[in-house]
Tab-separated table of C-alpha atoms and ligand atoms in Angstrom:
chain	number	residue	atom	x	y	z
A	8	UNK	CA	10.116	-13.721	54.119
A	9	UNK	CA	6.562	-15.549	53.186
A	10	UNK	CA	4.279	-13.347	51.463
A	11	UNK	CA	0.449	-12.976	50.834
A	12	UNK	CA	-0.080	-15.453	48.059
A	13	UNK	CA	-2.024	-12.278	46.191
A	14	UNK	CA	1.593	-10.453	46.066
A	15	UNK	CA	2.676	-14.111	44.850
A	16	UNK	CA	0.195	-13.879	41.783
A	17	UNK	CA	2.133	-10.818	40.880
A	18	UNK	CA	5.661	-11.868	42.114
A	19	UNK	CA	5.872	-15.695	40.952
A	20	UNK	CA	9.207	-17.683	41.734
A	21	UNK	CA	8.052	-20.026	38.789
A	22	UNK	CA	10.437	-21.115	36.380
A	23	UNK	CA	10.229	-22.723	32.927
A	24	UNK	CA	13.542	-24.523	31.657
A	25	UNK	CA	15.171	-22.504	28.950
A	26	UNK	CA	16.247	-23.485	25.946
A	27	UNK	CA	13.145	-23.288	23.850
A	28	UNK	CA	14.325	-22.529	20.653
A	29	UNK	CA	11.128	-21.887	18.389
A	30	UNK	CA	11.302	-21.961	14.617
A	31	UNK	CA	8.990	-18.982	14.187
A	32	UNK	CA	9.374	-15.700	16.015
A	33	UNK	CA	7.552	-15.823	18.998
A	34	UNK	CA	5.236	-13.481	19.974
A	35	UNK	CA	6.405	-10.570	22.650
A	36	UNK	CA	3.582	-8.777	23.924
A	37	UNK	CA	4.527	-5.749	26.491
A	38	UNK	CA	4.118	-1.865	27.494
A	39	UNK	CA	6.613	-1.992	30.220
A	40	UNK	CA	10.266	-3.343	29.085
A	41	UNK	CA	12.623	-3.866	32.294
A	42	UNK	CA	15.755	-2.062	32.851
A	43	UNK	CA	18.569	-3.274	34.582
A	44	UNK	CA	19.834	-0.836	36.797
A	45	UNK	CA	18.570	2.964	37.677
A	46	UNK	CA	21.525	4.262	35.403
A	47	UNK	CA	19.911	2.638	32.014
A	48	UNK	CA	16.484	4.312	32.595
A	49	UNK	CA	15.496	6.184	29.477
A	50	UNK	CA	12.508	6.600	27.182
A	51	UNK	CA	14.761	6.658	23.371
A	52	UNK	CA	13.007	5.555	20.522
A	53	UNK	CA	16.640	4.650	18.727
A	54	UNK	CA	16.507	1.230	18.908
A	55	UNK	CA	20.603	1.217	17.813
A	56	UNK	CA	21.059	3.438	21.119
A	57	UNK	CA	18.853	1.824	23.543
A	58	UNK	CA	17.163	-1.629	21.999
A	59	UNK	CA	14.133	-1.221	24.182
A	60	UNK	CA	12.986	1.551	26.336
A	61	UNK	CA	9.442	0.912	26.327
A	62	UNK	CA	6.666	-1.214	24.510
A	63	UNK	CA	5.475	1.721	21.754
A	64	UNK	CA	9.059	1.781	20.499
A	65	UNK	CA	8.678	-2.017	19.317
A	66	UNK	CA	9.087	-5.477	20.631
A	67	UNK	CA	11.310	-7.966	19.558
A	68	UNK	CA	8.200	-8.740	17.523
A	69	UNK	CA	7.800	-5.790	15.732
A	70	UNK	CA	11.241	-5.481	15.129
A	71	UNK	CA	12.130	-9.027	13.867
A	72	UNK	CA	9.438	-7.725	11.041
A	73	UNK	CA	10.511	-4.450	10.725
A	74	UNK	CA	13.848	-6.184	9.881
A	75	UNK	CA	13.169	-8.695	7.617
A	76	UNK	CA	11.408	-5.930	5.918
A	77	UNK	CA	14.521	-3.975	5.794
A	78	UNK	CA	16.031	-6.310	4.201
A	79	UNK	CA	13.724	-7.352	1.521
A	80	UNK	CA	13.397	-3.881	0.521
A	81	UNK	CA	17.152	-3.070	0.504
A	82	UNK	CA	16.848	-0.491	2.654
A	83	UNK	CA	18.732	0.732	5.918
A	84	UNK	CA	15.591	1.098	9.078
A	85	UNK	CA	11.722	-0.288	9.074
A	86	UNK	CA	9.148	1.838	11.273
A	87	UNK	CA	5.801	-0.221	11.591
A	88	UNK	CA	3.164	1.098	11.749
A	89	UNK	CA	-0.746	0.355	12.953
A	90	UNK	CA	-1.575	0.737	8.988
A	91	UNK	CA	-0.769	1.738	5.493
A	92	UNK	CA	-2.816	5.165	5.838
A	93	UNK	CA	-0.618	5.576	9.405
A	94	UNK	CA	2.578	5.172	7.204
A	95	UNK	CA	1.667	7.610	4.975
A	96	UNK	CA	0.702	10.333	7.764
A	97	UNK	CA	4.024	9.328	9.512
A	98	UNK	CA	5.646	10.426	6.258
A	99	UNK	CA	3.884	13.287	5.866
A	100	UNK	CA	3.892	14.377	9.215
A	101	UNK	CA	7.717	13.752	9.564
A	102	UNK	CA	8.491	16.276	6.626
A	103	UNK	CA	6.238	19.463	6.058
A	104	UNK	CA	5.592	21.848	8.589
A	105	UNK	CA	3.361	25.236	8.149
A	106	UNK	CA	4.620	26.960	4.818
A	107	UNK	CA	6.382	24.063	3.069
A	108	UNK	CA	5.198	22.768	-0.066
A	109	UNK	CA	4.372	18.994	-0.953
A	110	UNK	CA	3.649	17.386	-4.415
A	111	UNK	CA	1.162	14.712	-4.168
A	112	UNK	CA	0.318	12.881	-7.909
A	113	UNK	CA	-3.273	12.839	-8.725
A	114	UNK	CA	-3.475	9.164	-9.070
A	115	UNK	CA	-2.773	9.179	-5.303
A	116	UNK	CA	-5.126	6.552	-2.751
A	117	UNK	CA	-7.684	8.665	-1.869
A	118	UNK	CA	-7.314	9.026	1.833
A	119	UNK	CA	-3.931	10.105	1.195
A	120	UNK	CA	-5.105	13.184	-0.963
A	121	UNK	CA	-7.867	13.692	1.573
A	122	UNK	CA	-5.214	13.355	4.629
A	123	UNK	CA	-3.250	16.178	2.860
A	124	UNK	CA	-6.158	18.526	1.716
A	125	UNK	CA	-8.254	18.676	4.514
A	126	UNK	CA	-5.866	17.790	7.706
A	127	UNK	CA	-2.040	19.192	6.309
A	128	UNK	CA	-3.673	22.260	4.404
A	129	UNK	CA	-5.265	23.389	8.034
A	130	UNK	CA	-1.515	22.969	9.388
A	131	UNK	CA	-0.624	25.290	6.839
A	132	UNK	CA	1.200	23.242	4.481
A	133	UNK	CA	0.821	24.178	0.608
A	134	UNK	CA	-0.662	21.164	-1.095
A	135	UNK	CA	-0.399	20.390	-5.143
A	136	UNK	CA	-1.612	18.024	-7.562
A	137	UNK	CA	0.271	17.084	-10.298
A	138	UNK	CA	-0.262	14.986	-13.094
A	139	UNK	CA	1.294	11.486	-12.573
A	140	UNK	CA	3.043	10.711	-15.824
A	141	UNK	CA	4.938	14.310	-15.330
A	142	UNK	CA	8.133	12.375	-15.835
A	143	UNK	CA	11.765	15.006	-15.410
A	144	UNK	CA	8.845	17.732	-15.890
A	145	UNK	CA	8.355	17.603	-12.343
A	146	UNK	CA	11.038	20.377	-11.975
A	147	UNK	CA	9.284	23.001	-12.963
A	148	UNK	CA	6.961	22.631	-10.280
A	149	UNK	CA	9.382	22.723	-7.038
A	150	UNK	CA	9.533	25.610	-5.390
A	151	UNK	CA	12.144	27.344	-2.854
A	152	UNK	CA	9.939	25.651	0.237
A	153	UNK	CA	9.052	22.322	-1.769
A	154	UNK	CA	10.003	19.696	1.487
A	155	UNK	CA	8.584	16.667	0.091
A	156	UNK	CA	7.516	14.702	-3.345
A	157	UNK	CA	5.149	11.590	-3.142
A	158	UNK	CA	5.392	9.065	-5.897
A	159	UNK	CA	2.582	6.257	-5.855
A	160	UNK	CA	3.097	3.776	-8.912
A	161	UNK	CA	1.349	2.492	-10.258
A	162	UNK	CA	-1.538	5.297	-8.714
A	163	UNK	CA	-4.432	4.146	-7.093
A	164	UNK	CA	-7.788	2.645	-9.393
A	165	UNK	CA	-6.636	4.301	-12.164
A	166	UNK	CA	-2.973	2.669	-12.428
A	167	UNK	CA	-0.774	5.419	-14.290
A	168	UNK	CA	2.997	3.533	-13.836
A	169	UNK	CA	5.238	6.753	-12.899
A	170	UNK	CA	8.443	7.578	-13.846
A	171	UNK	CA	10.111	7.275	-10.687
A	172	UNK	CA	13.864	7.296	-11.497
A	173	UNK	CA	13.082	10.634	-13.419
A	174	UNK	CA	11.116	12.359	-10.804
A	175	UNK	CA	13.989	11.520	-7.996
A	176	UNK	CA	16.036	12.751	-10.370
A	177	UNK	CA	14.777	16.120	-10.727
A	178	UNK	CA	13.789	16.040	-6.847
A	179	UNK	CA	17.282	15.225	-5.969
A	180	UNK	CA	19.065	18.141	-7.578
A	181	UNK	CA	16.975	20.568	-5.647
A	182	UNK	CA	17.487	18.318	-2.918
A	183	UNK	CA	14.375	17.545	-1.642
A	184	UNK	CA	12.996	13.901	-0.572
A	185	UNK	CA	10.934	11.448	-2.831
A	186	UNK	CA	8.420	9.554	-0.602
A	187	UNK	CA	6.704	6.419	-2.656
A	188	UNK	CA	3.682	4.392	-1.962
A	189	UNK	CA	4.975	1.123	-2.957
A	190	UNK	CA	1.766	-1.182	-1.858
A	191	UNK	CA	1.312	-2.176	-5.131
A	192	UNK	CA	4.246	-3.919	-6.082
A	193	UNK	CA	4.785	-5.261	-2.530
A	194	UNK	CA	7.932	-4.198	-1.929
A	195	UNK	CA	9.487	-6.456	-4.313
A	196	UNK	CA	8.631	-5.862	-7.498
A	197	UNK	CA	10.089	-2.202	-7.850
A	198	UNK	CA	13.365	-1.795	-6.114
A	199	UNK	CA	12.537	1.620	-5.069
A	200	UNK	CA	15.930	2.666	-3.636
A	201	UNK	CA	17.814	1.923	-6.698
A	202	UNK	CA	15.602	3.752	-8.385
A	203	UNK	CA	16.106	7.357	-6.132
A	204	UNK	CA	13.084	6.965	-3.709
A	205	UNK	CA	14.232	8.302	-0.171
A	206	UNK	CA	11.954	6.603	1.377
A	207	UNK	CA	9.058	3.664	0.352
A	208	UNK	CA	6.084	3.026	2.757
A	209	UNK	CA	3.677	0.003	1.775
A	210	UNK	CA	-0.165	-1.309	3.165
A	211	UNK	CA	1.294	-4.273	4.983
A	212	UNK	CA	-2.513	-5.055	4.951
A	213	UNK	CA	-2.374	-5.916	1.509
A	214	UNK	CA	0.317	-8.555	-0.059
A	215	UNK	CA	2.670	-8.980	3.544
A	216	UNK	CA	-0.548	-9.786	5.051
A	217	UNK	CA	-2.073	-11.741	2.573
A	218	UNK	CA	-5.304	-13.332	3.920
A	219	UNK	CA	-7.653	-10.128	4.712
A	220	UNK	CA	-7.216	-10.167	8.835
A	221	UNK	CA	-4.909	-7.197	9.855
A	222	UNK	CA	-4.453	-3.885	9.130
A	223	UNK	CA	-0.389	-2.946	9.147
A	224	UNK	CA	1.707	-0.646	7.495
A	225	UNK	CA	5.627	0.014	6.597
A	226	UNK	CA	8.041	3.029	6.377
A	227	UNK	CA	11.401	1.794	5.112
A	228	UNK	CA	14.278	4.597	4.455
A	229	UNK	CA	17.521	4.126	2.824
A	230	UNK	CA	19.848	7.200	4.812
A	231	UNK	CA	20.604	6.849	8.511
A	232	UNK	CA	19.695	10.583	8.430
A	233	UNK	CA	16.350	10.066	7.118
A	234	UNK	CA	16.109	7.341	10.216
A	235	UNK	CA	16.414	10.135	12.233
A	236	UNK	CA	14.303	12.338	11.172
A	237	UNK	CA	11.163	10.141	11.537
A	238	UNK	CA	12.377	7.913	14.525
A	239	UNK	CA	10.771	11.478	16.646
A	240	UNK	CA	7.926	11.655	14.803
A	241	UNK	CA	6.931	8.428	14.907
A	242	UNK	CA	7.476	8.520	18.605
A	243	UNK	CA	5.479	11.030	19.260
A	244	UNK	CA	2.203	10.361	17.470
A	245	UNK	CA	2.351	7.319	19.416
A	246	UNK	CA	2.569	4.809	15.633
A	247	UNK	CA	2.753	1.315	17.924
A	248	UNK	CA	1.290	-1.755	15.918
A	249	UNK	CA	0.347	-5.082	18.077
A	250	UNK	CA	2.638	-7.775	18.083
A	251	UNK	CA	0.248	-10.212	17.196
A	252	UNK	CA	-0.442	-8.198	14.054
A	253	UNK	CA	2.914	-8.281	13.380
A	254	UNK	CA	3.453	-11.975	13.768
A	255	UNK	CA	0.527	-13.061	11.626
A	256	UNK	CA	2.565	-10.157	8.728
A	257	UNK	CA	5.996	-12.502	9.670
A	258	UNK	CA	3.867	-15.498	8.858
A	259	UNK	CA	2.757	-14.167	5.840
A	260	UNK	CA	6.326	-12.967	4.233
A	261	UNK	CA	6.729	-17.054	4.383
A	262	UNK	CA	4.293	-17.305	1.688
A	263	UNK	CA	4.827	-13.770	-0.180
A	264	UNK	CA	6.573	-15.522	-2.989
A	265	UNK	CA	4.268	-18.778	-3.568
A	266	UNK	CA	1.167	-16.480	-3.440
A	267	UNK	CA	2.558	-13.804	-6.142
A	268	UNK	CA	3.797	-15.454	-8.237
A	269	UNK	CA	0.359	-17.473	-8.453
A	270	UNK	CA	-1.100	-13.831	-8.249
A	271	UNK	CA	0.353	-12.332	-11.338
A	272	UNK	CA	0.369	-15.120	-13.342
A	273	UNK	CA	-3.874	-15.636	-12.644
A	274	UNK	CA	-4.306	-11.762	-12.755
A	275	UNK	CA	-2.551	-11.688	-16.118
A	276	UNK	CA	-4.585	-14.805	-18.239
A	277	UNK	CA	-7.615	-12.887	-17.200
A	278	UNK	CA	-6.500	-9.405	-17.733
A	279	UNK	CA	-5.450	-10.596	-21.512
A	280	UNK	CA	-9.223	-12.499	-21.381
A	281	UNK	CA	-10.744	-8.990	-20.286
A	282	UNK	CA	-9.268	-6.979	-23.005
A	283	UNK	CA	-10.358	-9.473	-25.799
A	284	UNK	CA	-14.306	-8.675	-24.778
A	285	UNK	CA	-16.557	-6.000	-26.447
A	286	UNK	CA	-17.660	-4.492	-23.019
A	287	UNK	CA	-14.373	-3.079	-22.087
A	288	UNK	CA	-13.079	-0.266	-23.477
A	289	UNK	CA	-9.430	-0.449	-21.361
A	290	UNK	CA	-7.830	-2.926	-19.169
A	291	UNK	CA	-5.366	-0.858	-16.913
A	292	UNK	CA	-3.378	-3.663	-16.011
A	293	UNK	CA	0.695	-2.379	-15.956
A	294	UNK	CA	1.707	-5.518	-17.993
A	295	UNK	CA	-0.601	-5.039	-20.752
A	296	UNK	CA	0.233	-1.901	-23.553
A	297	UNK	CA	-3.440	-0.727	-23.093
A	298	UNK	CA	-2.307	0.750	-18.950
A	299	UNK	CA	-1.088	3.907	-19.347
A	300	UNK	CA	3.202	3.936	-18.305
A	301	UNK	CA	3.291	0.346	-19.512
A	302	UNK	CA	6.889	1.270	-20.939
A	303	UNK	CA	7.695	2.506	-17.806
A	304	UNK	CA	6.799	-0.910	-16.233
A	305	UNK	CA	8.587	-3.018	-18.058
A	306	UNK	CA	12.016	-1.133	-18.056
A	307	UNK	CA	11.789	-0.675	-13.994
A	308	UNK	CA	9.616	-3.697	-12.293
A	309	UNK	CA	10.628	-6.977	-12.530
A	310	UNK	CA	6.605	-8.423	-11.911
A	311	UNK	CA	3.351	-7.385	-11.726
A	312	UNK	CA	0.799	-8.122	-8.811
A	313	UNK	CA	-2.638	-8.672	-9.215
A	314	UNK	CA	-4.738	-6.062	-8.890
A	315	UNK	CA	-5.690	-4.136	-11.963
A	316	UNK	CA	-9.264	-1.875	-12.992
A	317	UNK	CA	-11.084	-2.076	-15.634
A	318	UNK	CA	-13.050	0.753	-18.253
A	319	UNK	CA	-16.466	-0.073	-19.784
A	320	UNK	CA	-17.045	1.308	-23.144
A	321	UNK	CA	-19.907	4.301	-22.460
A	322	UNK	CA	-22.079	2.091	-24.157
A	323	UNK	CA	-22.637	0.962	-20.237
A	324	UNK	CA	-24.358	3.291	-17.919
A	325	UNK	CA	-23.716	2.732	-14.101
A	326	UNK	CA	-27.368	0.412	-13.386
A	327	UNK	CA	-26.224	-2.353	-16.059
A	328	UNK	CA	-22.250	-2.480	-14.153
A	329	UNK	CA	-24.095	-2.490	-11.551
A	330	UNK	CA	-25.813	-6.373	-12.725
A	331	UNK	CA	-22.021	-7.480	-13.693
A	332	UNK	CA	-20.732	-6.783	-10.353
A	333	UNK	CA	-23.977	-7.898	-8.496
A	334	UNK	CA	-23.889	-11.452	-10.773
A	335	UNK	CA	-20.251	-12.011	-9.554
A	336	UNK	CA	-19.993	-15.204	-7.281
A	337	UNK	CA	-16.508	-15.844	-6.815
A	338	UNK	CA	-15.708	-12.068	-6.917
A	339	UNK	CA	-16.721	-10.522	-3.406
A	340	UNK	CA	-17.494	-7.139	-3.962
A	341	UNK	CA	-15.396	-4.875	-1.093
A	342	UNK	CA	-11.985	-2.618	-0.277
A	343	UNK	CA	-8.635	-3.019	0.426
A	344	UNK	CA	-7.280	-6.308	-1.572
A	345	UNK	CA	-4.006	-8.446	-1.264
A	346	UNK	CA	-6.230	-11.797	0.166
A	347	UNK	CA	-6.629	-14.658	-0.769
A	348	UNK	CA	-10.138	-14.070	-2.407
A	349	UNK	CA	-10.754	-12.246	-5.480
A	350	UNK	CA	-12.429	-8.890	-5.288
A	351	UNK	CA	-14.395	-6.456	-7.200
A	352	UNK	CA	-15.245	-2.681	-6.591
A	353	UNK	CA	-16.780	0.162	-8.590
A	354	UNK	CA	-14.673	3.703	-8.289
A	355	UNK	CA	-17.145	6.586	-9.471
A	356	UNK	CA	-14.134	9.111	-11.135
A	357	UNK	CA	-15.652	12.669	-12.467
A	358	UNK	CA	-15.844	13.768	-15.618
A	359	UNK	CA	-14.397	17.130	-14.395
A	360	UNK	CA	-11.709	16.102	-12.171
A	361	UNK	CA	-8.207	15.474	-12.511
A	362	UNK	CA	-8.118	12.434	-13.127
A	363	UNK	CA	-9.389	10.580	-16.364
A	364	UNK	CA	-12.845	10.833	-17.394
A	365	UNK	CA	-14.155	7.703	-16.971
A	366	UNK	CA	-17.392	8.193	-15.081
A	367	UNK	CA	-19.056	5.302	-13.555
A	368	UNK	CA	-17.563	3.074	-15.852
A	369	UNK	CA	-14.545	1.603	-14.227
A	370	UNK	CA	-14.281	-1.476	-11.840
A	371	UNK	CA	-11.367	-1.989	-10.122
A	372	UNK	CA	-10.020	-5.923	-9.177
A	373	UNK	CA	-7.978	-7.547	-7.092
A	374	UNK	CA	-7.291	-11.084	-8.321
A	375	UNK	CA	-6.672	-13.457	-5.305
A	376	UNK	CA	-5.659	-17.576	-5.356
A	377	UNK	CA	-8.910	-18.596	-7.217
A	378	UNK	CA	-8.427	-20.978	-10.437
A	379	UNK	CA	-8.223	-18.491	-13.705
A	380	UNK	CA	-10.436	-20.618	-15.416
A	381	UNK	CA	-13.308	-20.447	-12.959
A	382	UNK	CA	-12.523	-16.620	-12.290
A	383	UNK	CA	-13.107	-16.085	-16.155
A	384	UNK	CA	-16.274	-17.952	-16.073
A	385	UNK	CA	-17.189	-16.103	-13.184
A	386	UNK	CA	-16.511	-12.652	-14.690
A	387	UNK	CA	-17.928	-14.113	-18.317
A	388	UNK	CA	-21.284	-15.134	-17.089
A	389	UNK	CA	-21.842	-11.978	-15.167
A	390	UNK	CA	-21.106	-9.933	-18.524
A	391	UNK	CA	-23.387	-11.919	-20.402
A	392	UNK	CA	-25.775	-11.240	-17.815
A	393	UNK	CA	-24.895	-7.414	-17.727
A	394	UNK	CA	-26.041	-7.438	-21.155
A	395	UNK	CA	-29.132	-9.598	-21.359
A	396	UNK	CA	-30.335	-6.579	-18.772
A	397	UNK	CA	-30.482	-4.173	-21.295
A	398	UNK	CA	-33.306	-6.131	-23.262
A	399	UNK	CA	-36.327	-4.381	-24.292
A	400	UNK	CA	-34.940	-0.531	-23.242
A	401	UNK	CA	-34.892	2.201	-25.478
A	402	UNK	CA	-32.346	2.408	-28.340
A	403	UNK	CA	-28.853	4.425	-26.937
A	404	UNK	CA	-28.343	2.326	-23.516
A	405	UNK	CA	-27.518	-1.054	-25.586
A	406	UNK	CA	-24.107	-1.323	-26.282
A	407	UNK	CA	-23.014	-0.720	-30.003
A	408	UNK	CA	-20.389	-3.347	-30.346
E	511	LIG	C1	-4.728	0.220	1.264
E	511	LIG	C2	-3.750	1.230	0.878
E	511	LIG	C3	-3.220	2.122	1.814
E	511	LIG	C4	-3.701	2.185	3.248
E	511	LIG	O1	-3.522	1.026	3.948
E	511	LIG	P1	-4.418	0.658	5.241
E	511	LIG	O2	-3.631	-0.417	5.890
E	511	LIG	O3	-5.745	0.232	4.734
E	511	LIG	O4	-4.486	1.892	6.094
E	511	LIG	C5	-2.262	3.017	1.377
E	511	LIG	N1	-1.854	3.036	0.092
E	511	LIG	C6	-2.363	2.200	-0.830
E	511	LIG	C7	-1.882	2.285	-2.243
E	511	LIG	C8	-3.318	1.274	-0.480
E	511	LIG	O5	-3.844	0.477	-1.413
């Protein structure tokens, strides 16, 4: 029967011949996925029950990476997610309800802790601190309703390097489920499952993505059960990530081993430079002794990645780090980090807070694929210049040392 050649723009008989058989996983964009007959209609999220149902579920895009991320970080499912702070809620969200208890260390990223104290704690879920090098300690903290322990190692800016084996240990026996932010190490450096962690979400924006242009996160899981306890969850707050996102993360696994190991070896001749200057009190770099949970480090990770924060001595008030970081060239001075360029940022820390009292004093940085020499030169001129600021001021704000 001929038809109206607008129904034709929607109906084509066009064909392409098949047989393409691309090296790289293409890219499947789609809401609607087709079903063959009436009988297979149904909207499952359970990919091993019904592959696709529908678009937020995953493509074969999003799986493919969901996969190979699987299977980098020995685990048993991937969930993607639009970003690492998604992961973390999916997480969350997927284990406490009103009245259950979750232990959060206080070296956690800050929009997790600020997810959990001001969004959970309105839900009704008890929130607590605790101190990140707790170690088997941990125990005495879990309560009868404790439904959930978050490990993050090492923590966020100020880089304590938990004891995760001990922690799942202690979680374990009361049988409750260890959640770890494992952006740091990229999923590759600590093996998290065969250390005890349940289940290990990561920033895809950082290392997998590598070059600064997408925001993506993971939630990997080692039980089938724990599959199905978030496979719901995720479903319904509706966690889809776009494909094209998650083709430019597949294109960047290629390259996850050539740029970290050029990472940590860069981010470790200029942490070892950095601790050999007067101006720094503390490099908090997990390879070097000076980062609290260094031990810790080198008996469970097998590499280090490149970001790392560093301590002035209090001979350096906020204004003059404030010339260092504004003299940087090669160091951009912004959040997030995994790229390709180098970064700098100041994290203000209280005196009277939980976490160490370092004040204004301590710069975090994320080395990128920069030559170490210039990066030292970089960070040496704009010390030198941190210090020729402090000419002609009163005696007590020039440095001692
Ligand atoms: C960046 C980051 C996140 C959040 O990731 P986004 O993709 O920016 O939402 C979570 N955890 C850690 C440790 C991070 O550094």
């Amino acid at each position: 029967m001929p038809r109206d050649w607008q129904t034709t723009l929607v109906h084509s008989g066009a064909t392409v011949p098949p047989g393409f058989r691309s090296l790289v996983a293409p890219v499947y964009r789609g809401s609607t996925t087709l079903f063959a007959d009436a009988a297979s209609v149904a909207d499952v999220w359970d990919r091993d029950k019904s592959p696709y149902t529908y678009g937020l579920y995953g493509t074969p895009t999003t799986l493919e990476l969901a996969a190979r991320l699987a299977e980098l970080e020995h685990g048993y499912r991937t969930f993607i997610t639009p970003g690492g702070q998604a992961a973390l809620a999916l997480i969350y969200f997927a284990f406490l309800a009103a009245g259950r208890h979750v232990l959060i260390p206080q070296s956690v990223y800050g929009p997790s802790r600020d997810l959990a104290t001001s969004l959970l704690a309105r839900f009704g879920v008890e929130v607590e601190y605790y101190p990140p090098l707790i170690g088997g300690d941990i125990e005495r903290r879990i309560r009868p309703n404790t439904s959930l322990i978050w490990c993050e190692s090492p923590g966020s800016v100020t880089m304590e390097v938990q004891d995760v084996p001990s922690i799942a240990a202690a979680a374990h026996h009361h049988g409750v489920p260890v959640a770890l932010d494992n952006t740091w190490s990229a999923g590759v450096y600590f093996d998290a499952f065969r250390h005890g962690v349940d289940i290990s979400m990561q920033a895809l924006t950082k290392y997998v993505g590598g070059h600064s242009d997408l925001l993506l996160g993971s939630v990997t899981v080692r039980e089938p059960a724990t599959y199905e306890t978030i496979g719901p969850v995720h479903q319904s707050l509706g966690f889809a990530a776009s494909p094209d996102d998650c083709s430019l993360a597949l294109r960047g696994l290629q390259t996850l081993g050539v740029r970290l190991g050029r990472i940590e070896a860069t981010a470790r001749t200029v942490a070892e430079w950095l601790s050999r200057r007067a101006e720094i009190a503390a490099v908090l770099h997990p390879a070097l002794p000076s980062c609290p949970g260094h031990e810790v480090w080198a008996r469970d990770f097998s590499g280090a990645t490149g970001v790392f924060s560093i301590v002035f001595t209090p001979a350096w008030a906020k204004r003059q780090i404030g010339v260092f970081l504004d003299t940087l060239t090669l160091f951009k001075l912004g959040y997030s980090w995994g790229g390709v360029t180098s970064l700098a940022v100041p994290y203000p820390l209280a005196s009277d807070g939980p976490r160490p009292p370092y004040g204004d004093r301590l710069v975090r940085l994320s080395i990128g694929l920069e030559d170490a020499a210039d990066l030292i030169t970089d960070l040496s001129v704009s010390l030198d210049a941190m210090g020729e600021s402090t000419r002609g001021e009163q005696p007590g704000t020039v440095p001692t040392e």
